[in-house]
Short mmCIF file of C-alpha atoms in Angstrom, two decimals:
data_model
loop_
_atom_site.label_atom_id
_atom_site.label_comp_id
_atom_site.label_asym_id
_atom_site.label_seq_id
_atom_site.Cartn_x
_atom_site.Cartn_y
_atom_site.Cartn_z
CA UNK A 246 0.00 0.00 0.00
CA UNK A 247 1.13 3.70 -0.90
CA UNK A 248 2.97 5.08 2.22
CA UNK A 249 1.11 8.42 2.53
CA UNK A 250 -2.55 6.70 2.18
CA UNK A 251 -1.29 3.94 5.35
CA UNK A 252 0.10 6.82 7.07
CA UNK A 253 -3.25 8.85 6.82
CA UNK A 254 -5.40 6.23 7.69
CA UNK A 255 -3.33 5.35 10.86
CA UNK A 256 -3.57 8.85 12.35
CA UNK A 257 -7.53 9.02 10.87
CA UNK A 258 -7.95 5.90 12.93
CA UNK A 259 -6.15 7.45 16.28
CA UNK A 260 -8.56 10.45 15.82
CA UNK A 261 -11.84 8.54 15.43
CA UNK A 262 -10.39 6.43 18.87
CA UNK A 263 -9.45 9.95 20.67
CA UNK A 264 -12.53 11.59 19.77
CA UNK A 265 -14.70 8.36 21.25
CA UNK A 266 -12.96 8.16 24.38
CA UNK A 267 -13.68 10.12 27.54
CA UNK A 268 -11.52 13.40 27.67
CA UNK A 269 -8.78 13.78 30.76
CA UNK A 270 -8.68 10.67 32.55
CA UNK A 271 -5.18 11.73 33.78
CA UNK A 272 -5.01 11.27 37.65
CA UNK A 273 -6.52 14.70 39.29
CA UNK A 274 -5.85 13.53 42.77
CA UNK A 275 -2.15 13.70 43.82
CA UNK A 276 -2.59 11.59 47.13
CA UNK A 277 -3.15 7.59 47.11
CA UNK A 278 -5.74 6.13 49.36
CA UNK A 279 -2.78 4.51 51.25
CA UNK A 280 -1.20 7.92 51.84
CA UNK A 281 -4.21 9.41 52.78
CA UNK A 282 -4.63 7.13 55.29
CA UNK A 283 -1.29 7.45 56.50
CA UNK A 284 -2.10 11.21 56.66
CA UNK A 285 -5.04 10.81 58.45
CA UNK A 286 -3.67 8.78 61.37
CA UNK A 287 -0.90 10.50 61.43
CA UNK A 288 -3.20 13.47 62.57
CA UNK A 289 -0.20 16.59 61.89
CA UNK A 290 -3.22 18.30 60.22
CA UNK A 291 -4.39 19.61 63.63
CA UNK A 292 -4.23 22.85 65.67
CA UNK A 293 -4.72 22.87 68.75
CA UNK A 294 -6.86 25.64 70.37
CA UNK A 295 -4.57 27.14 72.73
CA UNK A 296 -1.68 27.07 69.84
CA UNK A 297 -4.47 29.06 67.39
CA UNK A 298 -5.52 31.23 70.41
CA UNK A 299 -2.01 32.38 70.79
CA UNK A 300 -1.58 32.71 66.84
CA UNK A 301 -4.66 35.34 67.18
CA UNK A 302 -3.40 37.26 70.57
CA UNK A 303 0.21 37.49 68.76
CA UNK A 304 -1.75 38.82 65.29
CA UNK A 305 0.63 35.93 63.70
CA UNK A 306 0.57 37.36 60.31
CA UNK A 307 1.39 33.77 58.58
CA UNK A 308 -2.14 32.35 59.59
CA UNK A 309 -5.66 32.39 57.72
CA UNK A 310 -8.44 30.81 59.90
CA UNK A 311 -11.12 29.73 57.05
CA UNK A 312 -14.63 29.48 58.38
CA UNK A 313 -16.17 26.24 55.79
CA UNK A 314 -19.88 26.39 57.90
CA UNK A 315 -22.33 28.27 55.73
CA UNK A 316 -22.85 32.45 55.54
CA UNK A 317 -25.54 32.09 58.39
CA UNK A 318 -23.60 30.83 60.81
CA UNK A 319 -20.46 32.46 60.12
CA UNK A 320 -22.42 35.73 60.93
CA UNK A 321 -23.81 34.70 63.98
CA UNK A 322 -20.70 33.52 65.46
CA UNK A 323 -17.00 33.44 64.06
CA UNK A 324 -13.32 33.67 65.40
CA UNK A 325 -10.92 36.67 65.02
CA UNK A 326 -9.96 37.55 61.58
CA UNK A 327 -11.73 34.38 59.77
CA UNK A 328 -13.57 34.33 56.88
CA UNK A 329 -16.07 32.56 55.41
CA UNK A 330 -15.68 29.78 52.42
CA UNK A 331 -18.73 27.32 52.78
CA UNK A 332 -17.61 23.85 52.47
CA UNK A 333 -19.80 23.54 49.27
CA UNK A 334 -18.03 26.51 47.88
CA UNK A 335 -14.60 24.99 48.93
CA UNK A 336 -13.96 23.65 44.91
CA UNK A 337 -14.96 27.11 43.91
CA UNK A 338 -12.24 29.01 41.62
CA UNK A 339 -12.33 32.20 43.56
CA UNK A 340 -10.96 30.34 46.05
CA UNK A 341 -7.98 28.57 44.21
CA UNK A 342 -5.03 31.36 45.32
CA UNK A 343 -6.28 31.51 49.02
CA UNK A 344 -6.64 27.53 49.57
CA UNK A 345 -3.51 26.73 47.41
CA UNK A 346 -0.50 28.79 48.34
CA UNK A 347 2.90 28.54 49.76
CA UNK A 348 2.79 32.17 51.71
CA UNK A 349 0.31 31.31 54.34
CA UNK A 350 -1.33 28.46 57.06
CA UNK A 351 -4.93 28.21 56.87
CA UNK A 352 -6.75 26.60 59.62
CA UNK A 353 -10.25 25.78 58.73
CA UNK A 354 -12.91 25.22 61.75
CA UNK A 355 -16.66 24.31 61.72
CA UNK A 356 -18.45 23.53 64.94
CA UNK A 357 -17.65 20.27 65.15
CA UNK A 358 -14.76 18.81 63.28
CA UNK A 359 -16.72 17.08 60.33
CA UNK A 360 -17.15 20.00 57.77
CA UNK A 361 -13.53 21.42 58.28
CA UNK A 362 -12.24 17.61 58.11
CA UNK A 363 -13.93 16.93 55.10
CA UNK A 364 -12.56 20.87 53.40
CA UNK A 365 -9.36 19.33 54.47
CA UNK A 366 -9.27 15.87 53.01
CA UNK A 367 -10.66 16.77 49.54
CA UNK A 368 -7.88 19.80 49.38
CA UNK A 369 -5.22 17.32 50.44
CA UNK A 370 -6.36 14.90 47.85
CA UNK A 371 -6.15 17.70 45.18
CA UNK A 372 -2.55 18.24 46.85
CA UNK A 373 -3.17 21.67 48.60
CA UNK A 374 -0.33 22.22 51.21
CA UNK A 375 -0.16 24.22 54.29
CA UNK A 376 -4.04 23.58 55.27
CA UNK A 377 -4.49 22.96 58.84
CA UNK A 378 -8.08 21.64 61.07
CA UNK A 379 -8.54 22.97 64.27
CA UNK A 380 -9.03 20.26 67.10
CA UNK A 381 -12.42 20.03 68.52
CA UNK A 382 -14.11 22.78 66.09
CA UNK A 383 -15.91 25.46 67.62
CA UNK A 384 -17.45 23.55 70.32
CA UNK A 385 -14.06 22.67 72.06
CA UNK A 386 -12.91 26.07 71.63
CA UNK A 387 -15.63 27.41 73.55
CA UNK A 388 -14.72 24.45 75.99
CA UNK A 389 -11.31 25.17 76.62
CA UNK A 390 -10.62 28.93 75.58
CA UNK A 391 -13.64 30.99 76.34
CA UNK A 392 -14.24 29.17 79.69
CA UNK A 393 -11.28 26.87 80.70
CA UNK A 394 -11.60 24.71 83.87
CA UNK A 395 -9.06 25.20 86.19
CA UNK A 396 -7.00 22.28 86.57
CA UNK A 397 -6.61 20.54 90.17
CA UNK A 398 -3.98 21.82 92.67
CA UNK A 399 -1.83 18.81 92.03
CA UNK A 400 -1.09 19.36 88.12
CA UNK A 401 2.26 20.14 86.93
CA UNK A 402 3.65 23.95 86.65
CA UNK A 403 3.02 23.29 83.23
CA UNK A 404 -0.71 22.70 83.76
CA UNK A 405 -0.89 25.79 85.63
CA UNK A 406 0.55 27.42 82.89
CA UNK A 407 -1.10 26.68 79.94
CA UNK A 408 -4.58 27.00 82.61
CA UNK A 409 -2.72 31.11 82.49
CA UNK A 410 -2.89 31.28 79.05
CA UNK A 411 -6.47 30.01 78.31
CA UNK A 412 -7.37 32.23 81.28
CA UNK A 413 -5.71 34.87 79.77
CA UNK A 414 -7.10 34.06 76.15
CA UNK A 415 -10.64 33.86 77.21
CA UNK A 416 -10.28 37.72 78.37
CA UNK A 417 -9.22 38.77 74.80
CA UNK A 418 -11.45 36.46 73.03
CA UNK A 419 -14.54 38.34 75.31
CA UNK A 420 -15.04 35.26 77.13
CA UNK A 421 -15.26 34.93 81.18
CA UNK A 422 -13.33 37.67 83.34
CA UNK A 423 -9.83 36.93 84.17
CA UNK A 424 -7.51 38.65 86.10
CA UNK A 425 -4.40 37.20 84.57
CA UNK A 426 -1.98 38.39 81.69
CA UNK A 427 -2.11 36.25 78.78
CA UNK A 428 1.68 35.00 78.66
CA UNK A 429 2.27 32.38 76.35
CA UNK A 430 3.53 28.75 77.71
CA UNK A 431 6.91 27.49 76.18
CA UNK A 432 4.42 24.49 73.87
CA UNK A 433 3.25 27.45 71.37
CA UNK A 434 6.39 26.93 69.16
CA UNK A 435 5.38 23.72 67.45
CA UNK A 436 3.52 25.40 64.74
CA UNK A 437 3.77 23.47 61.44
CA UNK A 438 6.52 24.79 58.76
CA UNK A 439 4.88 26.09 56.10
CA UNK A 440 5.95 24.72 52.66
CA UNK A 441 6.71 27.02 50.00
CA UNK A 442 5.19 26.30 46.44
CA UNK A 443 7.03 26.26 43.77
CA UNK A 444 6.59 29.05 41.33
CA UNK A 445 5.19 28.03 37.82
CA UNK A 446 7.12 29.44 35.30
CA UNK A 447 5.51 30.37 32.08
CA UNK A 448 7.41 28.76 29.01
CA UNK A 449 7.22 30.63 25.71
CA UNK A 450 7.69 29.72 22.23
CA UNK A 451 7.28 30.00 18.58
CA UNK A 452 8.78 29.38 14.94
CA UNK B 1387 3.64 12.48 36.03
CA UNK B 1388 4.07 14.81 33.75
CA UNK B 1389 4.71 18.05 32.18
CA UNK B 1390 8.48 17.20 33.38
CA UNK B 1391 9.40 20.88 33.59
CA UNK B 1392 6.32 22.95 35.73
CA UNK B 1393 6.19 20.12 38.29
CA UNK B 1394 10.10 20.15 38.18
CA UNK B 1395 10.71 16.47 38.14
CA UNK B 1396 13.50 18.32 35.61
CA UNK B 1397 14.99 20.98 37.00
CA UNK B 1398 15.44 24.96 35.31
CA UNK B 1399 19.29 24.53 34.67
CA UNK B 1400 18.48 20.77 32.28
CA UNK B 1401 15.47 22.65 31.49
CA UNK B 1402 17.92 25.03 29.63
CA UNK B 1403 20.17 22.25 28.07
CA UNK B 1404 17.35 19.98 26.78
CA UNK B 1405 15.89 22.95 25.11
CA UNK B 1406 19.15 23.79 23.88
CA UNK B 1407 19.65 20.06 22.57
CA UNK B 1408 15.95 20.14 20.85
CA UNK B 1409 16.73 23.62 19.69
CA UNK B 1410 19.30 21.77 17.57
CA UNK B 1411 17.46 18.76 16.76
CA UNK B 1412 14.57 21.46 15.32
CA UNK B 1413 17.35 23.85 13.71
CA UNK B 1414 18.85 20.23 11.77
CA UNK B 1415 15.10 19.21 10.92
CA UNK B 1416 14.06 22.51 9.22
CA UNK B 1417 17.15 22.44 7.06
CA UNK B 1418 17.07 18.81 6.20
CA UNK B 1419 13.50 19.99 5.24
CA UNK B 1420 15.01 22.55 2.44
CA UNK B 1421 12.95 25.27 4.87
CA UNK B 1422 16.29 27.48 4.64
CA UNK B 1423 15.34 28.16 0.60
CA UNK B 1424 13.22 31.16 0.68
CA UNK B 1425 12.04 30.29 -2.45
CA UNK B 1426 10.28 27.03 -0.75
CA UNK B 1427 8.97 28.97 1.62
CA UNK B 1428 7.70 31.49 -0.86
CA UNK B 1429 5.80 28.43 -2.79
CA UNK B 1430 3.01 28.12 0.02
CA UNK B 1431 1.87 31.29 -0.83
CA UNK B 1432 1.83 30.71 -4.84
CA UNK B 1433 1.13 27.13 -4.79
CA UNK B 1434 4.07 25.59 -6.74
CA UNK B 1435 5.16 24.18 -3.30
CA UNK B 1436 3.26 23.36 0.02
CA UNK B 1437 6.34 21.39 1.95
CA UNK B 1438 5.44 23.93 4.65
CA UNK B 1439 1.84 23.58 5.00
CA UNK B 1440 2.47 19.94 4.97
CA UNK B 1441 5.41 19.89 7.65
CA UNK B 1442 3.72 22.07 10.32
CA UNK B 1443 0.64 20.38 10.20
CA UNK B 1444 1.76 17.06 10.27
CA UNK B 1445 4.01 18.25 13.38
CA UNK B 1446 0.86 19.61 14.94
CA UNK B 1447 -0.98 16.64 14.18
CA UNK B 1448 1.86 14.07 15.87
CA UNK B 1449 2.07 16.67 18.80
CA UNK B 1450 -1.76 17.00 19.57
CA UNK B 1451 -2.40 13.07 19.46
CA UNK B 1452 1.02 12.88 21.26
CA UNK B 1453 -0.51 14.95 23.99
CA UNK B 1454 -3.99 13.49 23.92
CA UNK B 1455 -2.84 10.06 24.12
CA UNK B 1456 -0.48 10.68 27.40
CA UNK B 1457 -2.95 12.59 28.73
CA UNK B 1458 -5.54 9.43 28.30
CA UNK B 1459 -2.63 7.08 29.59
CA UNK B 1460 -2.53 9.17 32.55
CA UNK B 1461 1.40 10.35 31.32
CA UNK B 1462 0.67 14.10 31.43
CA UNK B 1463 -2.05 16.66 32.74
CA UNK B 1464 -3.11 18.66 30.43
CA UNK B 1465 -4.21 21.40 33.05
CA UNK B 1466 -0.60 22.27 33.87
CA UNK B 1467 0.57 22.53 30.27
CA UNK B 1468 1.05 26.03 29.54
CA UNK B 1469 -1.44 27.69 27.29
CA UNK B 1470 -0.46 30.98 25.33
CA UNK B 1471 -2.74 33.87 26.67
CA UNK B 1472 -4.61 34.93 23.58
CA UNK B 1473 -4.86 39.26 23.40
CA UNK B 1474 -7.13 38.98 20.00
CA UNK B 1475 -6.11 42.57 18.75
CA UNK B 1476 -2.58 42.06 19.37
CA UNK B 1477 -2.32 38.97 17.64
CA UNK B 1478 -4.17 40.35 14.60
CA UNK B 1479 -1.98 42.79 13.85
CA UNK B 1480 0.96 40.97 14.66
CA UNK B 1481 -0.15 38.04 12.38
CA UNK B 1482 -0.62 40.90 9.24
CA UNK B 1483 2.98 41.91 10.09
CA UNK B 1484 4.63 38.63 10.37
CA UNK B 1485 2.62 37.67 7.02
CA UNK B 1486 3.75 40.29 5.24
CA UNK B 1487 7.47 39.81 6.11
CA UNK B 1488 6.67 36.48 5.31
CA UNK B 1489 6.30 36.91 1.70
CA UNK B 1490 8.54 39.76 1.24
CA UNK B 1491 11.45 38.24 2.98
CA UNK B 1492 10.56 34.71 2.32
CA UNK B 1493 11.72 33.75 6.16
CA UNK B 1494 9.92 32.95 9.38
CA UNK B 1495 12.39 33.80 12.44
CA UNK B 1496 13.11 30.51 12.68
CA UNK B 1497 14.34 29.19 9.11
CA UNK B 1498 15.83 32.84 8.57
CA UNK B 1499 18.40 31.63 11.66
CA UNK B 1500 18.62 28.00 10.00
CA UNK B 1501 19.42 29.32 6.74
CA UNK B 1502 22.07 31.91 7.99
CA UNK B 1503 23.65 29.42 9.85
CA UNK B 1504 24.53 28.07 6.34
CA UNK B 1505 25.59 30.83 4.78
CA UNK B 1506 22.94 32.63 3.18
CA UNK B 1507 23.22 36.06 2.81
CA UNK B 1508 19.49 37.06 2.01
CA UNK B 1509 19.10 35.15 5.69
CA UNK B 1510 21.61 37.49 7.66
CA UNK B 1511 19.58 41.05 5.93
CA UNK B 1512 16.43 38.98 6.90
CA UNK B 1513 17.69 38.84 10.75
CA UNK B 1514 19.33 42.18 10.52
CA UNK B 1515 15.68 43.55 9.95
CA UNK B 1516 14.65 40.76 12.91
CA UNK B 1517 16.76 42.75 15.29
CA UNK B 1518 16.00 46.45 14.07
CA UNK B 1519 12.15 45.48 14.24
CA UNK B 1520 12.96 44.00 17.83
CA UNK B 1521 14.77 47.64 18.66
CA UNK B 1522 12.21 49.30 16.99
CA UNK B 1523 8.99 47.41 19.13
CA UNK B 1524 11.22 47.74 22.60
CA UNK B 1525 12.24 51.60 22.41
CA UNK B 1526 8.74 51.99 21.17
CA UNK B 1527 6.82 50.00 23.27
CA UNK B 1528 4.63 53.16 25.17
CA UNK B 1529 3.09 54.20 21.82
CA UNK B 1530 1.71 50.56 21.51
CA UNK B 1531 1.65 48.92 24.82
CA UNK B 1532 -2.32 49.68 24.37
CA UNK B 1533 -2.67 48.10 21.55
CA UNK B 1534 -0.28 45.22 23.05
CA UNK B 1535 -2.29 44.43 26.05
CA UNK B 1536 -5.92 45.19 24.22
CA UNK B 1537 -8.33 42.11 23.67
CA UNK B 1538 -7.24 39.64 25.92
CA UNK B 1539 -9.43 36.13 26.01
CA UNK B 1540 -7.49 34.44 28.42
CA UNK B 1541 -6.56 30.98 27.65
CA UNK B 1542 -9.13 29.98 25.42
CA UNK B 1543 -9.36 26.80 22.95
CA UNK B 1544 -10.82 26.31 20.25
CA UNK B 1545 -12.43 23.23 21.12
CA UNK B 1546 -14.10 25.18 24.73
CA UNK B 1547 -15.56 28.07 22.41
CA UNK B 1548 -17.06 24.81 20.49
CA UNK B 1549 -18.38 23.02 23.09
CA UNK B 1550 -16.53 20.10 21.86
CA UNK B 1551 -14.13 17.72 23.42
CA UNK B 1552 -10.46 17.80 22.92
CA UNK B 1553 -10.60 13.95 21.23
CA UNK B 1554 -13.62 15.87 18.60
CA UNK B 1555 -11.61 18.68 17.88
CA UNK B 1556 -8.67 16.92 17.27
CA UNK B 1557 -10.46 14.52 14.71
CA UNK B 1558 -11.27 17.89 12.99
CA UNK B 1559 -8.04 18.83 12.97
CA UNK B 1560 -6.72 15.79 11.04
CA UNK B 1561 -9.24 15.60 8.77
CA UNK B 1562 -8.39 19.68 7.64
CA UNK B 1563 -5.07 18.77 7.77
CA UNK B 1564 -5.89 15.92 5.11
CA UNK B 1565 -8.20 18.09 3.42
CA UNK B 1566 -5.47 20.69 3.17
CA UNK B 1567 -2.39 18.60 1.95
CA UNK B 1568 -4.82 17.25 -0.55
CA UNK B 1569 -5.52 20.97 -1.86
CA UNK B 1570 -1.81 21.75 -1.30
CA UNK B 1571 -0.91 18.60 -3.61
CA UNK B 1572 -3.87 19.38 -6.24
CA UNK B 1573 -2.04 23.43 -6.05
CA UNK B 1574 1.30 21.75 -6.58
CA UNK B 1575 0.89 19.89 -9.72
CA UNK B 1576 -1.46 23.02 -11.65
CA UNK B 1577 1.05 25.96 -10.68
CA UNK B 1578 4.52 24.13 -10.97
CA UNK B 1579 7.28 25.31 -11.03
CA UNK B 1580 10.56 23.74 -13.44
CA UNK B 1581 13.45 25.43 -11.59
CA UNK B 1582 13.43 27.46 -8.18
#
């Protein structure tokens, strides 16, 4: 057979089979269900309260505290400096440069842990860096910044301590009276290096 | 796993030398495809010879079934493969002025370097002009960054504005491209020339 008419009808043919197959099957999701699992037990996606309360108090300029419950709630209620991306918005374009970056920690809460769990794992999956969960949600915030228990007279100085901070913490956050300083304990430094993204460069080209 | 270079699984400094290797490799293919003859490049535009119709297209062709394939394989996404930003004014007017040198130069930028790197002297006046229109665009640039930076789409393709898939358009492609060389073959053989 003629060389040009073979060669024709072999690309033809790899059209007709591109054209009939689904478009962009390539693997979206960076993370396998293994490492995801890993992840997940390894549990270095969460913030404590007291570290995220002293984060606030110090205006740490590094952190973003994303609010994923929906618009309602957020205006009823929401921490320091949040803002507002409703877990079924979390996919959503607009939010592309603030949920994947390599400038700043964001620390998403909801009331419980669920919602801010679930914002987590699906940006992880898409390979998002630097996105944090704060333990306990709302609810254990309330519980153990805006009105800590004071721990028993036997607890390490340590205890006592970090029982000073949240003390401290609840009086800036507008929670119950407290007569002492906030001073931060010596366990706030463990917060979680932030990883840098690489730039994209933009090739260029032409005849 | 791929693009190679964005996701730097190759780093900027091979980046460099492989595009400096395939820089070669493109230089040695353009000659070997007689593209430093202005007179063959003149032919597209009266018929008596299509070689360069038929040699970008079929490169397009390989490359966009090359990319559509890996991408089905899983060997490349698509989504971090750099798209040229398209500024529609921009490009008009820059496509009437690179046509017209074109013709009455008988070079693109890129076969007027091949064929100057063997010795042709219509070649080396062709770049000379390169490089005084380059001067001329950069000390200039104020009068038309406006018209520059006017009309920009984004990153659109052909295939979104459509509403076609990529596999579709791609068929569509091949079967101009067949069309074409057919035309281009048909143009050949009624304006030929003896000697050129």
């Amino acid at each position: 057979m003629n060389a040009r008419i073979l060669t024709l009808a072999v690309t033809l043919l790899l059209g007709v089979v591109i054209a009939m197959v689904p478009e962009n099957t390539t693997k979206r999701y960076k993370l396998t269900a293994s490492d995801m699992i890993t992840e997940v037990r390894d549990g270095s996606e969460i913030i404590s309260p007291e570290d995220l309360a002293h984060w606030i108090i110090t205006k740490d300029p590094s952190i973003q505290i994303i609010d994923v419950r929906s618009p309602d709630e957020f205006a009823t209620y929401h921490l320091t400096n949040a803002f507002n991306i409703p877990i079924a918005d979390i996919l959503n374009d607009d939010y592309v440069d603030i949920l994947d970056q390599g400038v700043k920690m964001n620390v998403f809460y909801s009331n419980g842990t669920m919602y801010s769990h679930q914002a987590w794992m699906v940006l992880r999956q898409l390979g998002y860096e630097n996105n944090y969960v704060l333990q306990g949600g709302l609810n254990y915030w309330f519980e153990s910044i805006l009105s800590p228990k004071a721990p028993s007279i036997y607890s390490s100085d340590e205890e006592i301590a970090k029982y000073d901070f949240k003390k401290g913490a609840s009086e800036y956050f507008g929670g119950g009276g407290a007569e002492i300083q906030a001073t931060a304990p010596a366990t706030n430094t463990n917060k979680p290096v932030i990883k840098r993204k690489k730039a994209k460069k933009a090739p260029a080209g032409g005849c | 796993m791929g693009p190679l270079v964005p996701q730097e699984i190759i780093g900027q400094d091979w980046n460099m030398l492989i595009a400096f290797i395939i820089g070669i490799g493109f230089g040695f293919a353009l000659e070997q495809a007689g593209f430093s003859s202005s007179r063959k490049l003149a032919g597209l535009f009266y018929g008596y010879d299509t070689v360069v119709l038929k040699v970008f297209f079929t490169a397009a062709v390989t490359a966009m079934l090359g990319l559509l394939y890996f991408s089905l394989f899983g060997w490349i996404d698509l989504n971090l493969v750099y798209v040229n930003p398209t500024f529609i004014w921009s490009a008009i007017g820059g496509g009437v002025i690179m046509g017209a040198g074109f013709i009455i130069g008988g070079f693109c930028p890129g076969t007027s370097v091949c064929a100057a790197a063997i010795g042709k002297i219509d070649a080396m006046i062709f770049l000379a002009g390169v490089v005084i229109g380059i001067f001329v665009f950069g000390e200039g640039y104020p009068l038309w960054k406006e018209f520059y930076n006017s009309g920009n789409l984004g990153n659109p393709k052909i295939s979104e504005i459509l509403g076609v898939s990529g596999g579709v358009m791609a068929l569509l492609v091949i079967i101009a491209a067949g069309i074409m060389f057919w035309i281009g073959e048909w143009a050949e053989k009624k304006f030929t020339r003896e000697e050129y």
